[in-house]
Coordinates of C-alpha atoms in Angstrom, one line a residue:
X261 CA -7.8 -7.9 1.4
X262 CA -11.0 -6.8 -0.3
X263 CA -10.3 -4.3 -2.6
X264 CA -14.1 -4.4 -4.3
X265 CA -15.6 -4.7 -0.3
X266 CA -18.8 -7.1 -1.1
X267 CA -20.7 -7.1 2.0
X268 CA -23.4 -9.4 2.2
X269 CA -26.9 -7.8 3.1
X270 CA -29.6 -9.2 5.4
X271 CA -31.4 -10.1 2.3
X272 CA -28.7 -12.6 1.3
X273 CA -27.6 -9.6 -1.2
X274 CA -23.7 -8.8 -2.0
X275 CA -23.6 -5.0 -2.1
X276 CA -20.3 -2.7 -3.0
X277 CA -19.0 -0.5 -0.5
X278 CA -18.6 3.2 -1.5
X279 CA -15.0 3.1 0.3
X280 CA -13.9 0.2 -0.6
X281 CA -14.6 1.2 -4.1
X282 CA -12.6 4.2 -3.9
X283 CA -9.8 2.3 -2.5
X284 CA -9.7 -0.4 -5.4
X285 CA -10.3 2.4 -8.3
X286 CA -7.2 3.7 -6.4
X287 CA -5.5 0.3 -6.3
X288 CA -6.2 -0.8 -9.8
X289 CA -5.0 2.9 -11.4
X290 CA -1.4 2.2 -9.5
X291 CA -1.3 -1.6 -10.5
X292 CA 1.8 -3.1 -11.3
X293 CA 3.0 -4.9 -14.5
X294 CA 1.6 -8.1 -15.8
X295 CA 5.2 -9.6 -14.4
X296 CA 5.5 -12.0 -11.0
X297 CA 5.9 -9.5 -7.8
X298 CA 8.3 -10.3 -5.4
X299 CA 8.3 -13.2 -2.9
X300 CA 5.0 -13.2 -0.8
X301 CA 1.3 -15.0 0.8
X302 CA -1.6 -14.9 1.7
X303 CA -4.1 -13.1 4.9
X304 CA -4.5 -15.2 7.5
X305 CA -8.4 -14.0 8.7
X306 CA -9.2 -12.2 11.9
X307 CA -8.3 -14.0 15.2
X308 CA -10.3 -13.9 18.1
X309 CA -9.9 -10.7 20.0
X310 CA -9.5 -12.9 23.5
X311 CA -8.3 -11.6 26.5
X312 CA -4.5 -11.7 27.2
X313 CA -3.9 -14.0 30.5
X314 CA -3.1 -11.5 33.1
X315 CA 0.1 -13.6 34.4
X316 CA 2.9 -15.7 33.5
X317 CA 2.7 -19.6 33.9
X318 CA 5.3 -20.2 37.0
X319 CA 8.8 -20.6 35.9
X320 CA 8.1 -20.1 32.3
X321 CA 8.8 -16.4 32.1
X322 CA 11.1 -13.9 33.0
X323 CA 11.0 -13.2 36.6
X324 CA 11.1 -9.1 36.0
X325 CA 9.8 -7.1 32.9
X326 CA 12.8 -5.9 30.8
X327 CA 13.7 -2.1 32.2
X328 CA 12.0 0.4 30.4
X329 CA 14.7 2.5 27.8
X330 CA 13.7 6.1 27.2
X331 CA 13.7 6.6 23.2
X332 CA 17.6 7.9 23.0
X333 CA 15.8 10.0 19.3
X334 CA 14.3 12.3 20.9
X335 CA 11.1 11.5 19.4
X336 CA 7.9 13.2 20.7
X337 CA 4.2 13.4 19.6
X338 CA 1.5 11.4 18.7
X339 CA 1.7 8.2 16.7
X340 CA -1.6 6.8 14.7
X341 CA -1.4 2.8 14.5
X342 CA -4.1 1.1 12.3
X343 CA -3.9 -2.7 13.8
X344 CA -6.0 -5.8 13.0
X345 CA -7.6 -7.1 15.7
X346 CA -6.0 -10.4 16.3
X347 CA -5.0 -12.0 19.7
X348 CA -1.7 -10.5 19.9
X349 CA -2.4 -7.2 18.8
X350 CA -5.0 -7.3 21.6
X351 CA -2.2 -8.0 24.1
X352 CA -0.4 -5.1 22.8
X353 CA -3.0 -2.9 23.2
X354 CA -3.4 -3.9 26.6
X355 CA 0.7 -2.7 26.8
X356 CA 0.3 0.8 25.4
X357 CA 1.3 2.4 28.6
X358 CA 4.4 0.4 28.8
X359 CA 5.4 2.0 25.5
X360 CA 4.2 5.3 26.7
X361 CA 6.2 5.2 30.2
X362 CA 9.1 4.0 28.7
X363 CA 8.9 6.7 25.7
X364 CA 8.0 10.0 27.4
X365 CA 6.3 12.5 24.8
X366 CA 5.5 9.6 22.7
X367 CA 1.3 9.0 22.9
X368 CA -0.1 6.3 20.9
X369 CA -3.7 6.3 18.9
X370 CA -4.2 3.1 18.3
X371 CA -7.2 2.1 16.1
X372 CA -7.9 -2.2 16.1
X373 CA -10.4 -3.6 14.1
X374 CA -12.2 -6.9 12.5
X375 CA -9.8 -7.9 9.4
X376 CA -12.0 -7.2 6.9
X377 CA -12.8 -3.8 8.5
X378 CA -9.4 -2.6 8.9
X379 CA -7.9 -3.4 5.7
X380 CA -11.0 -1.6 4.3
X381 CA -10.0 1.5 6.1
X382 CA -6.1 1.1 6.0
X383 CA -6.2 0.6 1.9
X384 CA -8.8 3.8 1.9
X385 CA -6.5 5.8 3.2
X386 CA -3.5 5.0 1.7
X387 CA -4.6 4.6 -1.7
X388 CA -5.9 8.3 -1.5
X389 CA -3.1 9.9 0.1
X390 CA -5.6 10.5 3.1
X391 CA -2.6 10.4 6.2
X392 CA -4.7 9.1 8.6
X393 CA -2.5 6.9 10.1
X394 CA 1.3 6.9 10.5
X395 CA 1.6 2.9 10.9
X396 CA -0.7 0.3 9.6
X397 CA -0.5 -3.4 10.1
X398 CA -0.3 -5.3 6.3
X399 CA 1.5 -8.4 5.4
X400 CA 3.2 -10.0 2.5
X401 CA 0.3 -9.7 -0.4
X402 CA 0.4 -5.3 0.1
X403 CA 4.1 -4.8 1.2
X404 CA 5.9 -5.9 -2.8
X405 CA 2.9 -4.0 -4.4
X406 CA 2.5 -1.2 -2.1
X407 CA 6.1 -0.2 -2.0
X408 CA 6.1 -0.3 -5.9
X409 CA 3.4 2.6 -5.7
X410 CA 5.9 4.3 -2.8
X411 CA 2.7 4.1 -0.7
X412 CA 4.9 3.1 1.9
X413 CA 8.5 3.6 3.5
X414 CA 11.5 1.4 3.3
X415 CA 12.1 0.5 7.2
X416 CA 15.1 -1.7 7.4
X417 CA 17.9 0.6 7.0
X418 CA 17.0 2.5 9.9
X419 CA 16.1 -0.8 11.9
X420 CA 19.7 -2.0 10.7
X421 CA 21.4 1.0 12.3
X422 CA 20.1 -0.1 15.7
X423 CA 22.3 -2.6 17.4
X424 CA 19.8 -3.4 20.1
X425 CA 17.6 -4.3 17.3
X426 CA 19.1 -7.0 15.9
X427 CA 17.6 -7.3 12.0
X428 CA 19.7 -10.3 11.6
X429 CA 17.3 -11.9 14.4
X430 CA 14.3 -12.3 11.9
X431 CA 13.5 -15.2 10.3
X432 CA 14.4 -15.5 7.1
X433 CA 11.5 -16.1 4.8
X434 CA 9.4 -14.0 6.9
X435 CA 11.4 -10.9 6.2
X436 CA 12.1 -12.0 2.3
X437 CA 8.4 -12.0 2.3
X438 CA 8.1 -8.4 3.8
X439 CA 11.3 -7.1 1.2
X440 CA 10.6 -5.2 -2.3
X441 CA 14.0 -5.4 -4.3
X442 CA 15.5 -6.8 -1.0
X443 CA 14.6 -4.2 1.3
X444 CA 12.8 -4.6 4.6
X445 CA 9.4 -2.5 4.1
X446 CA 7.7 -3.5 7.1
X447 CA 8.7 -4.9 10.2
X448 CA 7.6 -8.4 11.0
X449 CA 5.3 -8.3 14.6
X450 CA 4.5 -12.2 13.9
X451 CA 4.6 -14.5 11.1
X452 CA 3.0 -18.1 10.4
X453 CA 2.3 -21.1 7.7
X454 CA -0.5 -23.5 7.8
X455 CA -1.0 -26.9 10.2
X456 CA -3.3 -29.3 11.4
X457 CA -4.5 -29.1 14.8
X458 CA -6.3 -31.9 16.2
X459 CA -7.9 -33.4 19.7
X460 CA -5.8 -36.7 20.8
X461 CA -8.1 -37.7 23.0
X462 CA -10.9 -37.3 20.2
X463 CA -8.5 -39.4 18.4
X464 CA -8.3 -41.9 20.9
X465 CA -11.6 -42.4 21.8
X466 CA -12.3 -43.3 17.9
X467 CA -9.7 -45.5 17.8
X468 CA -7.7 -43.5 15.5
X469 CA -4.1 -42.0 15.1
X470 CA -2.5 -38.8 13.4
X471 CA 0.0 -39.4 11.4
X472 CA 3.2 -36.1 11.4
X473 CA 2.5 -35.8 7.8
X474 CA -1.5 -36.6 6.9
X475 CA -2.8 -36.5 3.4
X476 CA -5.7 -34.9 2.4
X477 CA -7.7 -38.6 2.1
X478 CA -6.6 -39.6 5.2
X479 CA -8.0 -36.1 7.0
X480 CA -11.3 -36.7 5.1
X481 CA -11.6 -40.3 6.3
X482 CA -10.8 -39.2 9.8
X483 CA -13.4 -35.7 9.6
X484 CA -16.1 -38.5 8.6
X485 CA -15.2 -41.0 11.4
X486 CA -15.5 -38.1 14.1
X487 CA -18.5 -36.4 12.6
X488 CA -21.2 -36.9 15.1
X489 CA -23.8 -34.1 15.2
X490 CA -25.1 -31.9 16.8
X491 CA -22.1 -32.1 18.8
X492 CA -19.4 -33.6 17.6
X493 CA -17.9 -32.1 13.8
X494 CA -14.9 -33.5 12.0
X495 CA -13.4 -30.9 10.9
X496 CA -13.5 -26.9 11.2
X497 CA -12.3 -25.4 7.7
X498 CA -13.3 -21.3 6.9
X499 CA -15.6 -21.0 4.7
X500 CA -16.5 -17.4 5.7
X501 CA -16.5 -15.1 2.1
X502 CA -12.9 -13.5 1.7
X503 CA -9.5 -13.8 -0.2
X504 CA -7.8 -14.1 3.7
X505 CA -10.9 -16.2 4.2
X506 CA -11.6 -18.9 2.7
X507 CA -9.6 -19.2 0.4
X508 CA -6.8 -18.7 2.3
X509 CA -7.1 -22.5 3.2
X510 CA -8.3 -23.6 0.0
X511 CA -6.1 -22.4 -2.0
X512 CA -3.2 -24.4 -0.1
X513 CA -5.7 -27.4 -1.2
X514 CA -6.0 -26.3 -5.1
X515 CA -2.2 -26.1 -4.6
X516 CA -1.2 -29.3 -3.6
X517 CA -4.2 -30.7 -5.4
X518 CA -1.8 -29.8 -8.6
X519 CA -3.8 -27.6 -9.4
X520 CA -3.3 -23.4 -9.5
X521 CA -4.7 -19.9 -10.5
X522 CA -3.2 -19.6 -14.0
X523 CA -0.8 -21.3 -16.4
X524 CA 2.3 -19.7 -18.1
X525 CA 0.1 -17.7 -20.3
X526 CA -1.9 -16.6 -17.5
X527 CA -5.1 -18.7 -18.8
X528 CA -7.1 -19.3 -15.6
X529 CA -6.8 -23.0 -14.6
X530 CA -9.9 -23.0 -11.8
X531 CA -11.5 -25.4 -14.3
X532 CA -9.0 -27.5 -14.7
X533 CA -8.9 -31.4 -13.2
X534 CA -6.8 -30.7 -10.3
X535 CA -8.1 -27.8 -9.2
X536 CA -11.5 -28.8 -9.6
X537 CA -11.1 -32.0 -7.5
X538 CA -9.3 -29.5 -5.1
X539 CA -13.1 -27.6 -4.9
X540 CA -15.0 -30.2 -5.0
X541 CA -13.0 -32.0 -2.4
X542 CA -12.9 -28.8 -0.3
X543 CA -16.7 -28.1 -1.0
X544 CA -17.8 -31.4 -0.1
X545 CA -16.0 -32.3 2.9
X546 CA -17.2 -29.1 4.6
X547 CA -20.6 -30.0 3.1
X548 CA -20.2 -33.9 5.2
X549 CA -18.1 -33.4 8.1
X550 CA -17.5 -30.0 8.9
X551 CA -18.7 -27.3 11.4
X552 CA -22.2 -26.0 10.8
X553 CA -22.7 -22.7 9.8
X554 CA -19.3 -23.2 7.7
X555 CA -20.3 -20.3 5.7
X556 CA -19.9 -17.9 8.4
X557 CA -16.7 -19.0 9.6
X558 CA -13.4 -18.1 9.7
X559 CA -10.4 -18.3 11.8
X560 CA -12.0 -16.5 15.2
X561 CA -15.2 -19.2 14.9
X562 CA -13.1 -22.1 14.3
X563 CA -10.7 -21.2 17.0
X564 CA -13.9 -21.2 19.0
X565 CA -15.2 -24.1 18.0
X566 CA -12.1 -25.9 18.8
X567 CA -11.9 -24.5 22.3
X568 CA -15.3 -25.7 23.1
X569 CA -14.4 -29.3 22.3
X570 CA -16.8 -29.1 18.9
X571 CA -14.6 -30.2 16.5
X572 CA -11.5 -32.9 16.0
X573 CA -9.5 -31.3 13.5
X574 CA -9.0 -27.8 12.2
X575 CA -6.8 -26.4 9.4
X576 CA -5.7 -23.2 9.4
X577 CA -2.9 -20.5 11.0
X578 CA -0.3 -21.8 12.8
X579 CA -0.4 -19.0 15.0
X580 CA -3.4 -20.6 16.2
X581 CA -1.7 -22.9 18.0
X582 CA -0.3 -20.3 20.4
X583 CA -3.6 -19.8 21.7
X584 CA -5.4 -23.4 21.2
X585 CA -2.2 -25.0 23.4
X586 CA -2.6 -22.4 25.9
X587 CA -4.4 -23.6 29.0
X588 CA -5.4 -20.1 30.1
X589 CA -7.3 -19.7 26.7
X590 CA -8.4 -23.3 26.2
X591 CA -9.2 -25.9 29.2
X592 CA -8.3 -28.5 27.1
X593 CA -5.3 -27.6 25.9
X594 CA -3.4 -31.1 27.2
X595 CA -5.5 -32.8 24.6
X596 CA -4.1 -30.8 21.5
X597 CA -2.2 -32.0 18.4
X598 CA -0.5 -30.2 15.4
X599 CA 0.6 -32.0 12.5
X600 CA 2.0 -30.5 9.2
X601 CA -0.5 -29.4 6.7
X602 CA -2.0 -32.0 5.0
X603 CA -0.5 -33.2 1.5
X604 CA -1.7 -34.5 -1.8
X605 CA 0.8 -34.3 -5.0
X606 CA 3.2 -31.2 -3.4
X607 CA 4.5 -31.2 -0.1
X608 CA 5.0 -28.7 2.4
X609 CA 1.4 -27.5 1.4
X610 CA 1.2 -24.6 3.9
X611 CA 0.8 -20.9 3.8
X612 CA 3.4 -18.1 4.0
X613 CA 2.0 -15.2 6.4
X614 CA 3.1 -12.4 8.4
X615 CA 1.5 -9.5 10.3
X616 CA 3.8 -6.3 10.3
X617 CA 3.9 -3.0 10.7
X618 CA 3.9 -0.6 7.9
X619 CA 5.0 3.0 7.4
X620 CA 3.2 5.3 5.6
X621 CA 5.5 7.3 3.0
X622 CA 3.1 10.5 3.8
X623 CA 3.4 9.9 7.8
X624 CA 3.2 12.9 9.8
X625 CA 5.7 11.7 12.9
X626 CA 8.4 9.0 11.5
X627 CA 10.8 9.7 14.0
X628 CA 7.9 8.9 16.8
X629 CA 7.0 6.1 14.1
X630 CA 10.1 4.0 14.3
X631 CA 10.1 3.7 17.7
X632 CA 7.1 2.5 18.3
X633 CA 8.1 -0.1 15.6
X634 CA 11.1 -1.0 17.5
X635 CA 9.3 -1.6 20.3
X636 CA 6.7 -3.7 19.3
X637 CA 8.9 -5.9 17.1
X638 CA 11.6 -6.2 19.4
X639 CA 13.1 -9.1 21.4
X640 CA 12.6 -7.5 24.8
X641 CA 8.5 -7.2 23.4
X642 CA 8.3 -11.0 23.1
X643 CA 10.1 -11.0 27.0
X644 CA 7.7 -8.2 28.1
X645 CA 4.4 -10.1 26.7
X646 CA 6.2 -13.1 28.2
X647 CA 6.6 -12.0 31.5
X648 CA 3.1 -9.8 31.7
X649 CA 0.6 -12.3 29.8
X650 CA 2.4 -15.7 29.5
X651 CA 4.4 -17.5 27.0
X652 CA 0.5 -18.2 25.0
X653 CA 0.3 -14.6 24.5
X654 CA 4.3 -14.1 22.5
X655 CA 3.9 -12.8 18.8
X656 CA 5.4 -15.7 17.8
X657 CA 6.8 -17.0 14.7
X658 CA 8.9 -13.6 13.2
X659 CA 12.1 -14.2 15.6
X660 CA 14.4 -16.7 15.9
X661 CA 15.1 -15.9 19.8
X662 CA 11.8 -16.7 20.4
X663 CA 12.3 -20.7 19.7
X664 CA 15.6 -20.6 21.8
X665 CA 13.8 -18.8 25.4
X666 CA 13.9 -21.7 27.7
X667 CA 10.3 -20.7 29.0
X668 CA 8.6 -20.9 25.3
X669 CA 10.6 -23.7 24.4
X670 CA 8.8 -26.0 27.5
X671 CA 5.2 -24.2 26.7
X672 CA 5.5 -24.7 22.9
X673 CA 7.0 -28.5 22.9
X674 CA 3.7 -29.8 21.2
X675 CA 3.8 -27.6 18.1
X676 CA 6.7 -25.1 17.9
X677 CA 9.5 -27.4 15.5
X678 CA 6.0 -28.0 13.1
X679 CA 5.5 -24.6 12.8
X680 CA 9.3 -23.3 12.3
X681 CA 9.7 -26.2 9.9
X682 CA 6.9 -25.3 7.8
X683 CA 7.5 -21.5 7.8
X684 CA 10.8 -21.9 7.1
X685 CA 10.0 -24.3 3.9
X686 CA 7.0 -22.3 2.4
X687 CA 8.1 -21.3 -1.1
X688 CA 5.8 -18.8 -2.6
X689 CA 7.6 -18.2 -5.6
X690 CA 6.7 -22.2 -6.3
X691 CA 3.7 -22.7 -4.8
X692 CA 2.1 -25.4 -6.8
X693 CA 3.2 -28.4 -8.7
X694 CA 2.9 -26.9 -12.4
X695 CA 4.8 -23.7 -13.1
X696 CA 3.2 -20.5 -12.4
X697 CA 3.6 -16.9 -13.7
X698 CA 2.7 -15.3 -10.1
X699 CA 3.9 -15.3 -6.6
X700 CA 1.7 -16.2 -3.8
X701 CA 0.9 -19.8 -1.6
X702 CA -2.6 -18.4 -0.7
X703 CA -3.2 -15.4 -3.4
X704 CA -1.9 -14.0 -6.4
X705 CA 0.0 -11.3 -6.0
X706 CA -1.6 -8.7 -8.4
X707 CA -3.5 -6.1 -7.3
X708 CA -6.6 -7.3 -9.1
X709 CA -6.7 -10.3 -6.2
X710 CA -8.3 -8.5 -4.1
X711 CA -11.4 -8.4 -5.7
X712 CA -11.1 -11.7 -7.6
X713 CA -10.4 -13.5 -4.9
X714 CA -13.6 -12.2 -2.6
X715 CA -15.9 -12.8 -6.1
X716 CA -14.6 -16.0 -6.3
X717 CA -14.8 -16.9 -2.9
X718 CA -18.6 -16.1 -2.7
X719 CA -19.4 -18.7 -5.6
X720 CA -17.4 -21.6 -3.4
X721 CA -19.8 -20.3 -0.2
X722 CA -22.6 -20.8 -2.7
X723 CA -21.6 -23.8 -3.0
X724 CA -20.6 -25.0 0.4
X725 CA -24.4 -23.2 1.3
X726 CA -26.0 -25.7 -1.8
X727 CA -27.5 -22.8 -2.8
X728 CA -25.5 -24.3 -6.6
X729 CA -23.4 -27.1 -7.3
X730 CA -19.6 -26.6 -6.9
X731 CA -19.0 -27.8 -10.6
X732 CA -21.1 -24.4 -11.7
X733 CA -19.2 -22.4 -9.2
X734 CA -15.9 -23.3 -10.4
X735 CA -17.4 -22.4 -13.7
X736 CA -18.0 -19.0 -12.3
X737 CA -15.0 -18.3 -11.0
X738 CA -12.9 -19.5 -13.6
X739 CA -14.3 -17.1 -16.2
X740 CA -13.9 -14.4 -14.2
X741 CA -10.3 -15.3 -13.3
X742 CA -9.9 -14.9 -17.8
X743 CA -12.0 -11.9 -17.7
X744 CA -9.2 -9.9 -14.9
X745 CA -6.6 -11.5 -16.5
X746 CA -7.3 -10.0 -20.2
X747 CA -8.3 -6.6 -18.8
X748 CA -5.3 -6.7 -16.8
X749 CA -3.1 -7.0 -19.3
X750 CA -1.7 -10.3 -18.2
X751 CA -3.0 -12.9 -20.5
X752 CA -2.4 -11.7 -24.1

């Protein structure tokens, strides 16, 4: 999330956006003590907006849609929903008139946009008490923060008190990860880690194999032996500008490098020997085996890239895999591979994430609201989607149900128990090796991250561009990780 929005100019420029400005100023005047938030992680970056399959795969889905159920509230009006535009929001764009038939008087504005572009907009108008939206899609960086500032509504109470809803059905880091004080804030549409996705037959042709658990050496070694421009890279890893960018990624790296963000005394620790052979490792290997362009890419152009047969590995969301394994979305999806993300000093490296939707404390319809957010995060959505656009299409990875159906059990055999396994053992209140005083696998979960992690992420694309060495860039960045830290209050 960009708090400062730094937007870089057709002159190679980084200029501030007006809103985005007023949405930090408003950010930073509400920020929260110098303590460690709740339990949280980081933005996985805009997915690619691809169509949703327009039918089942045969025998994997339900056989009927589940029966439309008039809202028993009584609810009527309009509902505003801010969404980014991933995959599966896309899908459930495409099923706004199922919600609509099935909850007469209820009409639905729904507003989707690029990630960057809609947390721009989202934190502009929540930060300024602007009520242009009732619901807005965040995740577990905003939700601890954002309730502090009772920007935002405490949902599960009401979600408890329906039985069709089944609260007990979510997975349980994912909704620790959404709680403040150990309250549901915002209901979990789909959740993810971090995992290696690879081409076997890539693999095979080179002679090489994939090991369940791959360290970071041996990913490197195999990005270099399948690096074979212009059309063949080794590896896709973002290197687009962004805290849910690049660093996103990266950070999971300086993590399990040994290295982290601060110490104890909230001294930044960018500098230090494991997190700057972290960088440099992350730098370089982007710099020798990765896509080109690398500082223009994020999830949607590595997701791309991938499906075009352009690269052998990528790191990154496991929700990716959901589309990269579906053969309606990827031609070669019989030749994928997952493995966990890679290792170096602290296992289970990978990310903590989940998209969910958010009520505004200042909405104008709650009662319209609610179920809308029963609806879309409900067990007979993920049979709906199911049924309508194939098992691909599911907002996986916030319900357990959803790794018991029969149907996505057979179409998610090659990468479903990775990415349970490594949601469920993501610990962001321990992310790294060395004690930390913050919460976060992928950020640090103070409001002054925002813009910290964009500044520091443009010095690393600096880098990765050689436009300066990574050593200066991780000088950079480390001084301006002290420099938020003292005016934040943090490091005394």
């Amino acid at each position: 999330m960009n708090a400062f929005r730094l937007a870089l100019t057709g002159t190679g420029h980084w200029r501030l956006s007006a809103a985005s400005l007023t949405a930090a100023l408003g950010l930073l005047a509400a920020a929260c003590a110098p303590a460690a938030a709740p339990p949280a992680t980081s933005a996985p970056a805009a997915a690619k907006p691809a169509a949703a399959p327009t039918t089942a795969p045969a025998g994997a889905a339900p056989t009927t849609a589940p029966a439309a159920k008039p809202a028993a509230s009584g609810a009527s009006g309009a509902v505003s929903v801010a969404m980014v535009g991933n995959p599966q929001m896309k899908t459930l764009e495409q099923l706004k008139g199922d919600f609509e038939s099935s909850h007469p008087g209820i009409t639905l504005n729904l507003l989707v946009l690029p990630e960057n572009q809609i947390r721009d907009k989202v934190t502009t108008d929540i930060s300024t008490n602007a009520g242009q939206f009732d619901l807005v899609t965040i995740g577990m960086y905003e939700v601890p923060l954002w309730a502090k500032n009772k920007w935002i509504d405490e949902v599960g109470t009401t979600l408890q008190q329906d039985a069709n809803y089944d609260s007990n059905d979510l997975i349980p880091s994912i909704r620790a990860g959404l709680e403040s004080d150990g309250k549901l804030y915002a209901a979990p549409f789909y959740g993810e880690s971090s995992a290696l996705m690879y081409r076997k037959d890539m693999f095979q042709k080179a002679g090489l194999e994939m090991p369940d658990k791959p360290t970071w050496d041996q990913v490197a070694g195999f990005a270099q032996k399948l690096h074979s421009p212009p059309n063949q890279f080794g590896i896709c890893l973002r290197g687009l500008p962004g805290w849910g960018e690049q660093l996103a990624p990266l950070d999971t790296v300086i993590n399990t490098y040994g290295g982290r963000w601060f110490d104890e005394s909230w001294k930044a620790q960018l500098d230090s020997p494991e997190s700057a052979a972290a960088i440099n490792f992350y730098v370089n290997t982007l710099k020798t085996a990765g896509e080109p362009g690398s500082t223009q890419a994020g999830f949607t152009e590595c997701e791309t890239l991938m499906v075009q047969g352009k690269v052998g590995m990528w790191y990154d969301a496991t929700s990716g895999a959901d589309l990269v394994f579906d053969p309606k979305q990827n031609p070669s999806a019989a030749n994928m591979g997952m493995a966990y993300a890679p290792t170096k000093e602290k296992p289970y490296s990978g990310w903590l994430w989940a998209w969910a939707f958010a009520m505004e404390s200042n909405s104008k319809n709650k009662p319209a609201a609610y179920e809308f957010i029963k609806w879309a995060t409900s067990k007979d959505y993920v049979n709906l989607v199911a049924q309508k656009s194939g098992w691909g299409a599911v907002p996986s990875g916030a319900r357990k149900s959803t790794y018991d159906q029969a149907g996505y059990k057979d179409y998610a055999k090659g990468f479903a128990a990775v990415t349970l396994d490594s949601i469920q053992n993501a610990d962001p209140a321990h992310p790294t090796v060395k004690p930390v005083p913050y919460t976060g696998v992928q950020f640090v979960q103070i409001p002054e991250f925002q813009d910290l992690g964009t500044r520091v992420s443009q010095e690393f694309a600096a880098a990765i561009a050689g436009q300066q060495s990574a050593d200066d860039a991780i000088k950079k960045a480390n001084d301006y990780a002290n420099q938020v830290a003292k005016q934040g209050g943090y490091q005394k």
